Coordinates of C-alpha atoms in Angstrom, one line a residue:
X1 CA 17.1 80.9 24.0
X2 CA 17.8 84.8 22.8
X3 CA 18.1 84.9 19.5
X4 CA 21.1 85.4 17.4
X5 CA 19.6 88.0 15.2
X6 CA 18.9 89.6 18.5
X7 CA 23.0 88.9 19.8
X8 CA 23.9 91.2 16.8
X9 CA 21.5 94.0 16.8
X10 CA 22.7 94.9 20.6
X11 CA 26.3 94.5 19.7
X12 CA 26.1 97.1 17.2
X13 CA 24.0 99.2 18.8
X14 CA 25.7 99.0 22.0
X15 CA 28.4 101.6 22.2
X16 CA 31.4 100.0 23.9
X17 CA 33.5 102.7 24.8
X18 CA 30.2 103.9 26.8
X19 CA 29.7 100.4 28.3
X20 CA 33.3 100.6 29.7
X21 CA 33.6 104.1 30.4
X22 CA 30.6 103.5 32.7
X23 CA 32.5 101.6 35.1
X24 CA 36.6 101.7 34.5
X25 CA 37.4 105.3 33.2
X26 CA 38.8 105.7 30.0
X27 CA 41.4 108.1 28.4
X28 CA 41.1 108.8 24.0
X29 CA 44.6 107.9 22.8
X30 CA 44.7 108.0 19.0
X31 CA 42.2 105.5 17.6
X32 CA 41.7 103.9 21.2
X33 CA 41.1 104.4 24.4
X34 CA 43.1 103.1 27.4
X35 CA 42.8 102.1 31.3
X36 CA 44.7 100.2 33.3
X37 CA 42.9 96.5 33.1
X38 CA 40.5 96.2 35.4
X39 CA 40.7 92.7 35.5
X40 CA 44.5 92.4 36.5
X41 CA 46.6 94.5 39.0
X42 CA 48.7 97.2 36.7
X43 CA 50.3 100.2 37.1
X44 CA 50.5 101.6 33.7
X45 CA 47.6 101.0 31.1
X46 CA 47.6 98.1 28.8
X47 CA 43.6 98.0 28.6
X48 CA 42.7 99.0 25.3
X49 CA 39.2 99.5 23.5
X50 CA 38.6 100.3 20.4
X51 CA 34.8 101.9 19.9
X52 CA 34.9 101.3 15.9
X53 CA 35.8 98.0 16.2
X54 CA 33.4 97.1 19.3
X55 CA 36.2 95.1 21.2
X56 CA 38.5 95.2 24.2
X57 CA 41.5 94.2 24.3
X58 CA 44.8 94.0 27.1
X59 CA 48.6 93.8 26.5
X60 CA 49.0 92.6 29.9
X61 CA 46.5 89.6 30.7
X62 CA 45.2 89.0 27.4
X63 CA 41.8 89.0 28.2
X64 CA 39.7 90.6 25.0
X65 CA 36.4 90.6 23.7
X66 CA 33.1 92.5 23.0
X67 CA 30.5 94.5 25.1
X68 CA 28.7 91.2 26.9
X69 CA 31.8 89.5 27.8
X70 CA 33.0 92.7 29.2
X71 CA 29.8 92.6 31.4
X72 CA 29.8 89.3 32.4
X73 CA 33.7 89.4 33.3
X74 CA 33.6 92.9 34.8
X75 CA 30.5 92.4 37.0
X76 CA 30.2 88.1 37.1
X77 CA 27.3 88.1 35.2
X78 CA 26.3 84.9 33.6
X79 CA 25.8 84.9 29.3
X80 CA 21.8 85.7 29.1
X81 CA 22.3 87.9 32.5
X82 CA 24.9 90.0 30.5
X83 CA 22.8 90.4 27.7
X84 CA 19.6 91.8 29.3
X85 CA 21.6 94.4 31.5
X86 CA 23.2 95.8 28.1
X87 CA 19.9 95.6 26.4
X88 CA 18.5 97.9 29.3
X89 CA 21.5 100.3 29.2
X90 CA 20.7 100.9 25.7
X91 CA 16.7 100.9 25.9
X92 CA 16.1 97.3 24.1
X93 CA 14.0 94.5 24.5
X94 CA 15.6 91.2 24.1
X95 CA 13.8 88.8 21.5
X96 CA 14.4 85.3 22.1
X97 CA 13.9 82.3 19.1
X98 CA 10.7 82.4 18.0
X99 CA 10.4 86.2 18.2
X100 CA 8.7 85.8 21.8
X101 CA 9.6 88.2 24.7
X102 CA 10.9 86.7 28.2
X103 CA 8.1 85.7 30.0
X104 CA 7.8 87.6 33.2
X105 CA 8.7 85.5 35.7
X106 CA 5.9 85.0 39.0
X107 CA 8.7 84.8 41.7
X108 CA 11.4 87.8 42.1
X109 CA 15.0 87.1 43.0
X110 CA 16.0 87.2 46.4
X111 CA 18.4 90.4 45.2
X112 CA 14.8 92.1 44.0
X113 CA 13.3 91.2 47.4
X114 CA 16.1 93.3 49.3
X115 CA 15.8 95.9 47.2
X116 CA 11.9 96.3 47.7
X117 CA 12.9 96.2 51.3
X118 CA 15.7 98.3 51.2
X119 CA 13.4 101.0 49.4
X120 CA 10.9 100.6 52.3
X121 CA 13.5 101.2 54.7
X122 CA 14.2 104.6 53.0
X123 CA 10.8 105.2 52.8
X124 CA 10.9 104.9 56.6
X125 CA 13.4 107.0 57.4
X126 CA 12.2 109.7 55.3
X127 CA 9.5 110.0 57.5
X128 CA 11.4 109.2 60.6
X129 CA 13.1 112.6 62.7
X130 CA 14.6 110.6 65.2
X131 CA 16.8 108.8 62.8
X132 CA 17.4 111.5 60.7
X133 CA 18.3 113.9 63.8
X134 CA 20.3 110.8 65.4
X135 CA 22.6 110.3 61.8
X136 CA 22.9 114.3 61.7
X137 CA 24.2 114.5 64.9
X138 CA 26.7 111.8 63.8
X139 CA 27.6 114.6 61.3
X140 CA 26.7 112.8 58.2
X141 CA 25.1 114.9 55.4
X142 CA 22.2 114.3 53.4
X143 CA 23.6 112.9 50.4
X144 CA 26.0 110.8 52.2
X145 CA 23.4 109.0 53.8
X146 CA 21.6 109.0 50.2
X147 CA 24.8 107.6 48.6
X148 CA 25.1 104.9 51.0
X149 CA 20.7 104.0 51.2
X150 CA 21.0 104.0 54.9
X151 CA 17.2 103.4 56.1
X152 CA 15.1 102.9 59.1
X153 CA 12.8 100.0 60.3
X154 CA 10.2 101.0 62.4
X155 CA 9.3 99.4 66.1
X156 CA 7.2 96.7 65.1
X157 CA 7.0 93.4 64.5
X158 CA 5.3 93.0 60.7
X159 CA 6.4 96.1 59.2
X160 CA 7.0 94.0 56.0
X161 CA 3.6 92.7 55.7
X162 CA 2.0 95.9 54.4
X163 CA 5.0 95.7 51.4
X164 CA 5.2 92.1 50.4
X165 CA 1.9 89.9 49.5
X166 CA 1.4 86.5 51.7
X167 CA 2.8 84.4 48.2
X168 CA 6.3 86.1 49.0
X169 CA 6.9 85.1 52.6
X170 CA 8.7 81.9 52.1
X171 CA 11.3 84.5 49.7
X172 CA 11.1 86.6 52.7
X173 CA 12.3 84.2 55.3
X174 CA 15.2 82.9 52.6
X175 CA 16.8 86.4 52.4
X176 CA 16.7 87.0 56.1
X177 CA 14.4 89.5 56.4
X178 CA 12.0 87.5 58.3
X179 CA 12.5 84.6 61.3
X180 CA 9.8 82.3 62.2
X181 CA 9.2 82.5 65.9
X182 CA 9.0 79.2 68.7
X183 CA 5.3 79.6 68.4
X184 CA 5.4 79.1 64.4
X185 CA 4.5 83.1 63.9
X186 CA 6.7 85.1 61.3
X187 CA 8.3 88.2 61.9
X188 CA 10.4 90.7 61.1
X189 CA 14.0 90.2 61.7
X190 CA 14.9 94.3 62.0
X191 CA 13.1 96.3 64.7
X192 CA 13.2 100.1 65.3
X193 CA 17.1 100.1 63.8
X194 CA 19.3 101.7 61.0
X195 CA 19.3 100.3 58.3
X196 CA 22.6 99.6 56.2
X197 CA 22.0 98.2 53.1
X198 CA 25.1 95.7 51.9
X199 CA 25.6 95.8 48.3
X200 CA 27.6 93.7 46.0
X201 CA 30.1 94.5 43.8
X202 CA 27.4 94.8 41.1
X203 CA 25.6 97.1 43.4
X204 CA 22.5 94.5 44.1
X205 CA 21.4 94.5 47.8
X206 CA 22.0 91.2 49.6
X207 CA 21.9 91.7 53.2
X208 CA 21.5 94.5 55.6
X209 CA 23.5 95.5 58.6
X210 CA 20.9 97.1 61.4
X211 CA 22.2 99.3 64.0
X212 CA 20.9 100.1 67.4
X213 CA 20.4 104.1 68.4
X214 CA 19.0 103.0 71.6
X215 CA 22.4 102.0 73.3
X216 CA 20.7 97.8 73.3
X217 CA 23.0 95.3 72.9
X218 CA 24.0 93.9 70.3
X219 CA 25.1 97.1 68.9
X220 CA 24.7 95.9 65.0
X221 CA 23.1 92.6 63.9
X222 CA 23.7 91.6 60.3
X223 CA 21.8 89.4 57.9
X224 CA 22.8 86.1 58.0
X225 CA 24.2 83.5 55.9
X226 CA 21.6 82.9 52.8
X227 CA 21.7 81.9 49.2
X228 CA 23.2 85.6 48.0
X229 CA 25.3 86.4 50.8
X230 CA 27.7 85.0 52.8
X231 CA 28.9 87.2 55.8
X232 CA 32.3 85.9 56.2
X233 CA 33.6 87.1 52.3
X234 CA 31.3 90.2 52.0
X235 CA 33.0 93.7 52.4
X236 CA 30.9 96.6 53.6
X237 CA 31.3 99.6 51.5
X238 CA 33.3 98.1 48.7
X239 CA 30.5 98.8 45.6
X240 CA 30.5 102.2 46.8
X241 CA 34.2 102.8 47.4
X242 CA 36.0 100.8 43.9
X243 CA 36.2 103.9 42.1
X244 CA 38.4 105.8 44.5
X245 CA 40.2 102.6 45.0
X246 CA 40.6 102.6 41.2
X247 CA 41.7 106.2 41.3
X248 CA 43.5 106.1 44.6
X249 CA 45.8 103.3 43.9
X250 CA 44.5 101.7 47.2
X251 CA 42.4 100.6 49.9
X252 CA 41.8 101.4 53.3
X253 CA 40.2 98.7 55.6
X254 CA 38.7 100.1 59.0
X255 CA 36.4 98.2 61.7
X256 CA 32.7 99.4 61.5
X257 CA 30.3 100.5 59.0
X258 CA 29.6 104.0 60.6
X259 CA 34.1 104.4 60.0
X260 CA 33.4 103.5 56.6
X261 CA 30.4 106.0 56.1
X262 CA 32.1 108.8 57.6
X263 CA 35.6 108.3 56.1
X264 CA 33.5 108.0 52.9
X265 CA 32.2 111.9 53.4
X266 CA 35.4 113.2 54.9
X267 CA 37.1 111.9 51.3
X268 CA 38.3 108.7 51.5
X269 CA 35.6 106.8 49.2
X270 CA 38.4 103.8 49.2
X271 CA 37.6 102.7 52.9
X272 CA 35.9 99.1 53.7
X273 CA 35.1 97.1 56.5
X274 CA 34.3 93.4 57.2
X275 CA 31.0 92.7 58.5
X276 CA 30.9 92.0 62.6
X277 CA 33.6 90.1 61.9
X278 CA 37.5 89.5 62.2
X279 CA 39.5 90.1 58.6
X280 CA 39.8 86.4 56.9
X281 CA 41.5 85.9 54.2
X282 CA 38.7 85.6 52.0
X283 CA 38.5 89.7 52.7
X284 CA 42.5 90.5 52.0
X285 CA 42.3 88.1 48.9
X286 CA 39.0 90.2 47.1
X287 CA 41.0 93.7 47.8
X288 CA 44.3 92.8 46.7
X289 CA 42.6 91.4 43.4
X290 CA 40.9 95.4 43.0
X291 CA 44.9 97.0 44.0
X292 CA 48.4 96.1 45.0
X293 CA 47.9 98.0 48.6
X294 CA 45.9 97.9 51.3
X295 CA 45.8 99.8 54.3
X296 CA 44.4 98.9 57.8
X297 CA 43.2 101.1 60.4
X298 CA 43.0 100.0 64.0
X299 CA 42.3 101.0 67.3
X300 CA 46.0 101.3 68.9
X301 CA 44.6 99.3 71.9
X302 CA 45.4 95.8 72.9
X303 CA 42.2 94.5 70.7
X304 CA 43.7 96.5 67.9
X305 CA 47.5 95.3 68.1
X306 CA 45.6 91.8 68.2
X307 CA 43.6 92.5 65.0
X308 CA 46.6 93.9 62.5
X309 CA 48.5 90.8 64.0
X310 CA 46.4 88.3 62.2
X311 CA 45.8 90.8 59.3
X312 CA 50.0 90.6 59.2
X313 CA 49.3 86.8 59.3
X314 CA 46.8 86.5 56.8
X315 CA 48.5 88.6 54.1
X316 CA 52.0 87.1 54.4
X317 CA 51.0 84.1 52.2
X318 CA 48.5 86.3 49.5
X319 CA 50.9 89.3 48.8
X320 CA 52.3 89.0 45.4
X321 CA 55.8 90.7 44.5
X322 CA 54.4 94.3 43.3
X323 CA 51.9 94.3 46.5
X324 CA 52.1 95.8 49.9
X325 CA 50.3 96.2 53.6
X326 CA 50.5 98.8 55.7
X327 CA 49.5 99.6 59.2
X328 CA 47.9 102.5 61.1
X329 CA 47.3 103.0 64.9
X330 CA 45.3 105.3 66.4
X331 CA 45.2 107.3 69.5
X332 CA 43.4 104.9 71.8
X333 CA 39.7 105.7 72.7
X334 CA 39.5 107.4 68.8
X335 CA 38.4 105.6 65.7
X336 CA 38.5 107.0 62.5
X337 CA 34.7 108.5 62.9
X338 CA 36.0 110.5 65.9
X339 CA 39.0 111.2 64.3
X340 CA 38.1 113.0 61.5
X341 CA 35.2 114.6 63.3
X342 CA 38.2 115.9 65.7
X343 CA 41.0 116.9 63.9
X344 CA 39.8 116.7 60.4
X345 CA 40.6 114.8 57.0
X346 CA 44.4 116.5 56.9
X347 CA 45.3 114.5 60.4
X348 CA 44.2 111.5 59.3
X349 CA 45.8 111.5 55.8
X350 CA 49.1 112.1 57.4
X351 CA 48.3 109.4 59.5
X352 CA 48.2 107.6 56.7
X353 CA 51.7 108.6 55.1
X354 CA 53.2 107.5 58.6
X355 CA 51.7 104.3 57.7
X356 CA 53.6 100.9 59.5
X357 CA 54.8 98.8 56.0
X358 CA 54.5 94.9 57.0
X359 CA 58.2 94.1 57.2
X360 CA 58.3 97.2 59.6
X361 CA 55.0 96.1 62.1
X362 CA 56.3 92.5 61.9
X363 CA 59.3 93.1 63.6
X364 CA 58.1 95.3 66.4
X365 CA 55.1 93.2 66.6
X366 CA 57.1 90.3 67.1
X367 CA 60.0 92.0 69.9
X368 CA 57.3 93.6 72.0
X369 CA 58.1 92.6 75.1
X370 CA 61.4 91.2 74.6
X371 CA 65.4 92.5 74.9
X372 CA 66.9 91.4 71.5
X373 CA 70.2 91.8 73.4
X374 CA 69.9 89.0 75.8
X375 CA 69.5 85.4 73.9
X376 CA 66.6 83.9 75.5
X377 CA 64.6 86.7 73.8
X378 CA 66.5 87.0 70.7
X379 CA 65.6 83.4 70.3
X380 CA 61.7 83.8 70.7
X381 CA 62.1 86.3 68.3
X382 CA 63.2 84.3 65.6
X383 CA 61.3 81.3 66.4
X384 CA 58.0 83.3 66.2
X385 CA 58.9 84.8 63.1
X386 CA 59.7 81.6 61.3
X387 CA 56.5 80.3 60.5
X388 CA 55.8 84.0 59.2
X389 CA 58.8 84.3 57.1
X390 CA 57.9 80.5 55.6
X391 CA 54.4 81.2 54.8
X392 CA 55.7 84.7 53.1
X393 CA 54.1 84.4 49.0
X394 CA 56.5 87.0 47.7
X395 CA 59.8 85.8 47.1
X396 CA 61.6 89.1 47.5
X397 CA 59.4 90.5 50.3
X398 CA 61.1 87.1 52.3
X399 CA 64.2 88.1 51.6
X400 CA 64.1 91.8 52.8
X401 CA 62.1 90.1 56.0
X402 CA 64.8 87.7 56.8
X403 CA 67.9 90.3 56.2
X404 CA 65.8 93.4 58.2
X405 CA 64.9 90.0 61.4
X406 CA 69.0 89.5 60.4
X407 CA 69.9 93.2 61.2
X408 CA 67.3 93.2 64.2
X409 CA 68.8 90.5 66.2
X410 CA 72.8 91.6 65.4
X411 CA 74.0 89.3 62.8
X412 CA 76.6 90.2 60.0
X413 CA 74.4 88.9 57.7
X414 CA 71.4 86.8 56.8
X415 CA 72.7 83.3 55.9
X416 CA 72.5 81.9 59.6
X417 CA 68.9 82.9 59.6
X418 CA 68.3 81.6 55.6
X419 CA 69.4 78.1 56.9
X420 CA 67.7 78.3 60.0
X421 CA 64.0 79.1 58.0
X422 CA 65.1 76.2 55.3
X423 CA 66.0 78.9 52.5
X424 CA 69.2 78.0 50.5
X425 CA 72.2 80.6 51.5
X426 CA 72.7 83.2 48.2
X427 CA 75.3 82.8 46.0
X428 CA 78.3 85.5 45.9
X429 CA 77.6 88.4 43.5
X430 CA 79.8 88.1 40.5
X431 CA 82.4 91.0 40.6
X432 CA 82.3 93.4 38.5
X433 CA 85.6 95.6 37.1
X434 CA 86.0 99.1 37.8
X435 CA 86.4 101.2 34.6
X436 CA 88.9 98.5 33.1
X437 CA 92.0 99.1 36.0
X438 CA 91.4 95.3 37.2
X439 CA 90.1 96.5 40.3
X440 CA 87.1 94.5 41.5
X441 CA 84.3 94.8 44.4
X442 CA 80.8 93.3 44.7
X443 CA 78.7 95.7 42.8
X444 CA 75.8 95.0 44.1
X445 CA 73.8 93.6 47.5
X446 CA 73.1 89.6 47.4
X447 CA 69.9 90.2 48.4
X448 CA 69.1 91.8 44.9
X449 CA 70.2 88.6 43.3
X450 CA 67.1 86.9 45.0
X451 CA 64.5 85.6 42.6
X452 CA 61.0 86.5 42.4
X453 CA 57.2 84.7 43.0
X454 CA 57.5 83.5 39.5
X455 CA 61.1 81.5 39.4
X456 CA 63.0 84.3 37.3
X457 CA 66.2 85.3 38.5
X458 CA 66.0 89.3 38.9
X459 CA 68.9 91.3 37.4
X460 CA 71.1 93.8 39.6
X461 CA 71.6 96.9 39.2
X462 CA 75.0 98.3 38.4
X463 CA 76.4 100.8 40.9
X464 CA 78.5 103.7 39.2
X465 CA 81.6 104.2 40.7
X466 CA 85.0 106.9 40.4
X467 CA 88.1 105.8 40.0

């Protein structure tokens, strides 16, 4: 147990305002200093911490406390995990009761393994021309490829072996790094590839994604499922990229690490990528928790149209009131690697402006193909959207769906459709008099009179008017 004495000595040696800073960027207002909360989605800041004090507090969530809960809340760090990262950030030695140090452990984490590997890796490549020559002509720069730990593992089939002593293997085949063959021999899993080191959102490695320069199929093979990573909730890119998400106000999701890497150096450092996989939910729930939009980027092929369709799906039920989606196509046969090699950072930032908002991609998503004119069709189009508009999280996102689907299909107004996708039919807007003559008109939409996620009734806003 670390000692209490211990507890007190790092809290008032540890400088809180650093600790934070370190990771959420902080602004000096008077006798605090302010962010937006990193633990909530905000737009203006209510994060306060006050460095005389030692403490944290928001106006908006609530949550408070000292340096360690920061650490462990910030960065899901158990209690005695929390404590001996801000002992190291400060240059101290935890004493537990008794006065004795923490016995060294004789068996590494798996997280330590992949580093040791992933510092091998580098090793590798430093010495390697053909990688370095074949990521070069890829047009990534030196430090890019520094930033993101990219490695190489040689052609061979125990490369490990000269790095890790026999005691460690079983650690070795836990984390992936090593398979045990049909015969019963070990080796290693990554053979004369890339190496893409996957990183946490602490920053500890806990897979690798390994890519082919040889043109050998498959083109990447990841890690697989083990006790610190699990492929189908990890995002590649996303320790590296949460600052300019922070500063951005957003995030942009592409398909492949090498779009992620590229983007990254071109100047969007708030692009992501699943890993091999399609986008779960799982992926869209983690991003929208870090900011209220998020932007994907896909191939404007059929496999592409296919991929934003279930991203559409996925978010409808996830997207809080203050959240959004957007959608960007591009030419087919580029990606945003080629892209940006091609016509430059500018191009694809006004790509991005030009962005497709959901309620916008859902409704020519859903009438490709048909005539909204003849009835057949305009019926397929509602019933398709139906179980979309049901499923929708955000109260007034629905509406503005089910009166722009209204619009789309030629009706006066929405109540047919409300009724048809089991919504009650709004009341009437309460008139409002016209500088005191008596005269009367609805002075605002009905739509506006919608309530929100949370059950409150949303006030209109009064419309000026002459007399």
């Amino acid at each position: 147990m670390i000692a209490q004495s211990f507890i007190k000595e790092l809290l008032d040696r540890a400088d809180i305002y650093e600790v934070v800073n370190r990771r959420v960027p902080l602004q000096q207002k008077g006798a605090s200093a302010w962010a937006c909360c990193p633990f909530h989605n905000e737009k203006s800041p209510s994060f306060s911490v006050n460095r005389e004090r030692g403490f944290y507090h928001c106006f908006g969530c609530g949550e408070h406390g000292n340096a360690i809960s920061f650490l462990m809340k910030y960065e899901n760090l158990p209690f005695v995990d929390a404590v001996e990262k801000l002992a190291s950030e400060f240059s101290m030695q935890v004493r537990y009761e008794g006065g004795a140090p923490k016995p060294k452990s004789g068996k590494p984490r798996l997280s330590e393994i992949m580093q040791r590997a992933m510092e091998f890796y580098r090793d590798k490549f430093n010495s390697d021309k053909f990688s370095q020559d074949y990521l070069h002509d890829r047009g990534l720069k030196n430090e890019t490829i520094e930033r993101f730990g990219i490695g190489f593992s040689p052609d061979a089939w125990h490369n490990l072996d000269a790095v890790f002593t026999p005691d460690l293997k079983p650690l070795l085949l836990e984390a992936g790094l090593q398979r045990t063959g049909q015969s019963g021999n070990v080796y290693d899993f990554f053979r004369n590839r890339l190496m893409f080191p996957i990183r946490n959102i602490r920053g500890q490695v806990i897979a690798f994604s390994a890519r082919t320069m040889i043109g050998e199929e498959p083109k990447y093979i990841n890690t697989g499922d083990t006790p610190i990573f699990t492929k189908g909730s990890e995002v590649f890119g996303l320790y590296e990229a949460r600052k300019s998400i922070q500063d951005k106000k957003r995030v942009i999701v592409v398909e492949g690490q090498m779009d992620v890497i590229q983007l990254s150096q071109a100047g969007f450092g708030e692009a992501c990528a699943p890993l091999g996989t399609a986008i779960r939910a799982e992926h869209i729930e983690r991003l929208l928790k870090m900011t209220d939009h998020v932007i994907f980027s896909f191939d404007g092929d059929a496999a592409g149209r296919k991929a934003a369709k279930r991203a559409m799906d996925l978010s409808l039920p996830l997207l809080d009131d203050a959240q959004k989606v957007s959608f960007v196509f591009l030419p087919e046969g580029e990606d945003p690697d080629s892209l940006v090699k091609k016509s430059g950072a500018l191009a694809f930032e006004e790509m991005l402006k030009k962005a497709l908002p959901l309620s916008s991609y859902l409704i020519e998503a859903l009438s490709q193909g048909l005539d909204l004119a003849v009835l057949e069709d305009r019926n397929a189009f509602i019933e398709e959207a139906s179980p979309l508009v049901r499923k929708t999280k955000s109260a007034l996102l629905r509406d503005g769906l089910i009166e722009r689907l209204s619009t789309a299909v030629g009706y006066k107004n929405s109540d047919e459709l409300r009724k048809y996708f089991g919504f009650p039919v709004l009341p009437p807007a309460a008139p409002q008099r016209i500088n005191g003559f008596g005269n009367q008109r609805y002075g605002f939409s009905r739509a506006m009179t919608a309530t929100n996620s949370r059950g409150f009734r949303r006030r209109p806003a009064r419309h000026s008017s002459e007399s």
